[in-house]
Amino acid sequence: MDLDLVGVFIFVIVITAITGGIINGVVSKILDYKRERRAIEGSPAPALASEHSDRMALIEDRLRVLERIATDPQARRGTELAQEIEQLRFEQEKVQ
Protein backbone atom coordinates (compact mmCIF):
# COMPACT_ATOMS: atom_id res chain seq x y z
CA MET A 1 0.00 0.00 0.00
CA ASP A 2 1.05 3.48 -0.66
CA LEU A 3 2.11 5.51 2.39
CA ASP A 4 -0.05 8.47 1.34
CA LEU A 5 -3.11 6.22 1.11
CA VAL A 6 -2.51 4.92 4.65
CA GLY A 7 -2.22 8.53 5.91
CA VAL A 8 -5.51 9.49 4.23
CA PHE A 9 -7.18 6.36 5.66
CA ILE A 10 -6.00 7.20 9.21
CA PHE A 11 -7.07 10.83 8.74
CA VAL A 12 -10.58 9.75 7.66
CA ILE A 13 -10.88 7.40 10.67
CA VAL A 14 -9.76 10.11 13.11
CA ILE A 15 -12.14 12.71 11.63
CA THR A 16 -14.99 10.17 11.72
CA ALA A 17 -14.26 9.36 15.39
CA ILE A 18 -14.12 13.06 16.35
CA THR A 19 -17.34 13.81 14.46
CA GLY A 20 -19.06 10.80 16.07
CA GLY A 21 -17.96 11.96 19.53
CA ILE A 22 -19.28 15.46 18.90
CA ILE A 23 -22.61 14.17 17.60
CA ASN A 24 -22.89 11.81 20.58
CA GLY A 25 -22.26 14.71 22.99
CA VAL A 26 -24.85 16.94 21.33
CA VAL A 27 -27.51 14.20 21.28
CA SER A 28 -26.79 13.35 24.91
CA LYS A 29 -27.18 17.02 25.93
CA ILE A 30 -30.48 17.27 24.05
CA LEU A 31 -31.82 14.13 25.73
CA ASP A 32 -30.72 15.36 29.18
CA TYR A 33 -32.46 18.68 28.55
CA LYS A 34 -35.67 16.91 27.54
CA ARG A 35 -35.54 14.69 30.66
CA GLU A 36 -35.02 17.71 32.93
CA ARG A 37 -37.81 19.61 31.22
CA ARG A 38 -40.16 16.65 31.59
CA ALA A 39 -39.24 16.36 35.28
CA ILE A 40 -39.88 20.08 35.85
CA GLU A 41 -43.19 19.99 34.02
CA GLY A 42 -44.20 16.85 35.90
CA SER A 43 -43.44 18.26 39.36
CA PRO A 44 -46.83 19.98 39.90
CA ALA A 45 -48.54 16.61 39.53
CA PRO A 46 -48.20 15.66 43.23
CA ALA A 47 -49.77 18.97 44.25
CA LEU A 48 -52.57 18.40 41.77
CA ALA A 49 -53.03 14.84 42.99
CA SER A 50 -53.27 16.11 46.56
CA GLU A 51 -55.89 18.63 45.50
CA HIS A 52 -57.87 15.88 43.75
CA SER A 53 -57.56 13.67 46.80
CA ASP A 54 -58.93 16.43 49.05
CA ARG A 55 -61.78 17.05 46.64
CA MET A 56 -62.56 13.33 46.49
CA ALA A 57 -62.67 13.14 50.31
CA LEU A 58 -65.10 16.06 50.37
CA ILE A 59 -67.34 14.38 47.81
CA GLU A 60 -67.25 11.09 49.73
CA ASP A 61 -68.24 12.90 52.94
CA ARG A 62 -71.16 14.53 51.19
CA LEU A 63 -72.23 11.19 49.75
CA ARG A 64 -72.19 9.60 53.23
CA VAL A 65 -74.43 12.39 54.53
CA LEU A 66 -76.86 11.91 51.66
CA GLU A 67 -76.92 8.16 52.24
CA ARG A 68 -77.60 8.72 55.92
CA ILE A 69 -80.45 11.10 55.13
CA ALA A 70 -81.93 8.74 52.53
CA THR A 71 -81.78 5.68 54.77
CA ASP A 72 -82.87 7.37 57.99
CA PRO A 73 -85.27 5.02 59.82
CA GLN A 74 -87.34 7.92 61.12
CA ALA A 75 -88.28 8.81 57.52
CA ARG A 76 -87.95 12.56 57.80
CA ARG A 77 -90.05 14.51 55.38
CA GLY A 78 -90.67 18.01 54.14
CA THR A 79 -89.32 20.87 56.21
CA GLU A 80 -87.20 18.74 58.51
CA LEU A 81 -85.28 17.35 55.53
CA ALA A 82 -84.91 20.79 53.96
CA GLN A 83 -83.64 22.23 57.25
CA GLU A 84 -81.08 19.46 57.63
CA ILE A 85 -79.81 19.96 54.08
CA GLU A 86 -79.49 23.71 54.64
CA GLN A 87 -77.66 23.08 57.92
CA LEU A 88 -75.22 20.79 56.13
CA ARG A 89 -74.64 23.42 53.44
CA PHE A 90 -74.01 26.05 56.09
CA GLU A 91 -71.51 23.78 57.86
CA GLN A 92 -69.76 23.08 54.57
CA GLU A 93 -69.47 26.79 53.75
CA LYS A 94 -67.88 27.41 57.15
CA VAL A 95 -65.26 24.74 56.45
CA GLN A 96 -64.32 26.27 53.11
PDB file of C-alpha atoms in Angstrom:
ATOM      1  CA  MET A   1       0.000   0.000   0.000  1.00  0.00           C
ATOM      2  CA  ASP A   2       1.051   3.481  -0.661  1.00  0.00           C
ATOM      3  CA  LEU A   3       2.111   5.505   2.392  1.00  0.00           C
ATOM      4  CA  ASP A   4      -0.052   8.470   1.341  1.00  0.00           C
ATOM      5  CA  LEU A   5      -3.108   6.225   1.111  1.00  0.00           C
ATOM      6  CA  VAL A   6      -2.511   4.924   4.652  1.00  0.00           C
ATOM      7  CA  GLY A   7      -2.220   8.530   5.906  1.00  0.00           C
ATOM      8  CA  VAL A   8      -5.512   9.490   4.231  1.00  0.00           C
ATOM      9  CA  PHE A   9      -7.178   6.358   5.662  1.00  0.00           C
ATOM     10  CA  ILE A  10      -5.999   7.198   9.208  1.00  0.00           C
ATOM     11  CA  PHE A  11      -7.069  10.833   8.736  1.00  0.00           C
ATOM     12  CA  VAL A  12     -10.578   9.752   7.663  1.00  0.00           C
ATOM     13  CA  ILE A  13     -10.883   7.403  10.666  1.00  0.00           C
ATOM     14  CA  VAL A  14      -9.757  10.108  13.110  1.00  0.00           C
ATOM     15  CA  ILE A  15     -12.138  12.714  11.626  1.00  0.00           C
ATOM     16  CA  THR A  16     -14.992  10.174  11.719  1.00  0.00           C
ATOM     17  CA  ALA A  17     -14.263   9.361  15.388  1.00  0.00           C
ATOM     18  CA  ILE A  18     -14.120  13.058  16.350  1.00  0.00           C
ATOM     19  CA  THR A  19     -17.339  13.809  14.460  1.00  0.00           C
ATOM     20  CA  GLY A  20     -19.061  10.802  16.073  1.00  0.00           C
ATOM     21  CA  GLY A  21     -17.964  11.957  19.534  1.00  0.00           C
ATOM     22  CA  ILE A  22     -19.284  15.463  18.904  1.00  0.00           C
ATOM     23  CA  ILE A  23     -22.612  14.174  17.598  1.00  0.00           C
ATOM     24  CA  ASN A  24     -22.893  11.811  20.581  1.00  0.00           C
ATOM     25  CA  GLY A  25     -22.257  14.711  22.994  1.00  0.00           C
ATOM     26  CA  VAL A  26     -24.852  16.936  21.330  1.00  0.00           C
ATOM     27  CA  VAL A  27     -27.507  14.204  21.276  1.00  0.00           C
ATOM     28  CA  SER A  28     -26.786  13.353  24.911  1.00  0.00           C
ATOM     29  CA  LYS A  29     -27.183  17.022  25.934  1.00  0.00           C
ATOM     30  CA  ILE A  30     -30.482  17.267  24.050  1.00  0.00           C
ATOM     31  CA  LEU A  31     -31.825  14.129  25.731  1.00  0.00           C
ATOM     32  CA  ASP A  32     -30.716  15.361  29.180  1.00  0.00           C
ATOM     33  CA  TYR A  33     -32.457  18.677  28.546  1.00  0.00           C
ATOM     34  CA  LYS A  34     -35.666  16.906  27.541  1.00  0.00           C
ATOM     35  CA  ARG A  35     -35.540  14.689  30.656  1.00  0.00           C
ATOM     36  CA  GLU A  36     -35.018  17.710  32.932  1.00  0.00           C
ATOM     37  CA  ARG A  37     -37.805  19.611  31.218  1.00  0.00           C
ATOM     38  CA  ARG A  38     -40.161  16.649  31.589  1.00  0.00           C
ATOM     39  CA  ALA A  39     -39.238  16.362  35.279  1.00  0.00           C
ATOM     40  CA  ILE A  40     -39.878  20.078  35.852  1.00  0.00           C
ATOM     41  CA  GLU A  41     -43.194  19.987  34.018  1.00  0.00           C
ATOM     42  CA  GLY A  42     -44.196  16.845  35.902  1.00  0.00           C
ATOM     43  CA  SER A  43     -43.444  18.259  39.355  1.00  0.00           C
ATOM     44  CA  PRO A  44     -46.829  19.980  39.903  1.00  0.00           C
ATOM     45  CA  ALA A  45     -48.537  16.610  39.528  1.00  0.00           C
ATOM     46  CA  PRO A  46     -48.196  15.661  43.230  1.00  0.00           C
ATOM     47  CA  ALA A  47     -49.768  18.967  44.247  1.00  0.00           C
ATOM     48  CA  LEU A  48     -52.570  18.404  41.770  1.00  0.00           C
ATOM     49  CA  ALA A  49     -53.027  14.838  42.993  1.00  0.00           C
ATOM     50  CA  SER A  50     -53.266  16.113  46.561  1.00  0.00           C
ATOM     51  CA  GLU A  51     -55.894  18.627  45.505  1.00  0.00           C
ATOM     52  CA  HIS A  52     -57.867  15.878  43.746  1.00  0.00           C
ATOM     53  CA  SER A  53     -57.556  13.665  46.796  1.00  0.00           C
ATOM     54  CA  ASP A  54     -58.929  16.429  49.051  1.00  0.00           C
ATOM     55  CA  ARG A  55     -61.778  17.050  46.644  1.00  0.00           C
ATOM     56  CA  MET A  56     -62.559  13.332  46.492  1.00  0.00           C
ATOM     57  CA  ALA A  57     -62.666  13.139  50.310  1.00  0.00           C
ATOM     58  CA  LEU A  58     -65.097  16.061  50.374  1.00  0.00           C
ATOM     59  CA  ILE A  59     -67.339  14.383  47.808  1.00  0.00           C
ATOM     60  CA  GLU A  60     -67.247  11.093  49.733  1.00  0.00           C
ATOM     61  CA  ASP A  61     -68.245  12.901  52.943  1.00  0.00           C
ATOM     62  CA  ARG A  62     -71.163  14.532  51.190  1.00  0.00           C
ATOM     63  CA  LEU A  63     -72.235  11.189  49.755  1.00  0.00           C
ATOM     64  CA  ARG A  64     -72.191   9.600  53.233  1.00  0.00           C
ATOM     65  CA  VAL A  65     -74.427  12.387  54.532  1.00  0.00           C
ATOM     66  CA  LEU A  66     -76.860  11.913  51.661  1.00  0.00           C
ATOM     67  CA  GLU A  67     -76.920   8.158  52.237  1.00  0.00           C
ATOM     68  CA  ARG A  68     -77.596   8.718  55.925  1.00  0.00           C
ATOM     69  CA  ILE A  69     -80.453  11.096  55.128  1.00  0.00           C
ATOM     70  CA  ALA A  70     -81.927   8.745  52.529  1.00  0.00           C
ATOM     71  CA  THR A  71     -81.783   5.680  54.770  1.00  0.00           C
ATOM     72  CA  ASP A  72     -82.869   7.373  57.987  1.00  0.00           C
ATOM     73  CA  PRO A  73     -85.268   5.018  59.823  1.00  0.00           C
ATOM     74  CA  GLN A  74     -87.341   7.923  61.121  1.00  0.00           C
ATOM     75  CA  ALA A  75     -88.276   8.810  57.520  1.00  0.00           C
ATOM     76  CA  ARG A  76     -87.947  12.559  57.797  1.00  0.00           C
ATOM     77  CA  ARG A  77     -90.046  14.509  55.380  1.00  0.00           C
ATOM     78  CA  GLY A  78     -90.675  18.015  54.141  1.00  0.00           C
ATOM     79  CA  THR A  79     -89.323  20.870  56.212  1.00  0.00           C
ATOM     80  CA  GLU A  80     -87.203  18.736  58.511  1.00  0.00           C
ATOM     81  CA  LEU A  81     -85.277  17.350  55.535  1.00  0.00           C
ATOM     82  CA  ALA A  82     -84.909  20.794  53.958  1.00  0.00           C
ATOM     83  CA  GLN A  83     -83.644  22.233  57.250  1.00  0.00           C
ATOM     84  CA  GLU A  84     -81.080  19.462  57.632  1.00  0.00           C
ATOM     85  CA  ILE A  85     -79.815  19.957  54.084  1.00  0.00           C
ATOM     86  CA  GLU A  86     -79.487  23.714  54.640  1.00  0.00           C
ATOM     87  CA  GLN A  87     -77.657  23.080  57.924  1.00  0.00           C
ATOM     88  CA  LEU A  88     -75.218  20.793  56.134  1.00  0.00           C
ATOM     89  CA  ARG A  89     -74.639  23.422  53.436  1.00  0.00           C
ATOM     90  CA  PHE A  90     -74.013  26.052  56.092  1.00  0.00           C
ATOM     91  CA  GLU A  91     -71.505  23.785  57.859  1.00  0.00           C
ATOM     92  CA  GLN A  92     -69.757  23.080  54.574  1.00  0.00           C
ATOM     93  CA  GLU A  93     -69.469  26.790  53.745  1.00  0.00           C
ATOM     94  CA  LYS A  94     -67.882  27.414  57.155  1.00  0.00           C
ATOM     95  CA  VAL A  95     -65.262  24.744  56.452  1.00  0.00           C
ATOM     96  CA  GLN A  96     -64.316  26.274  53.111  1.00  0.00           C
TER      97      GLN A  96
END
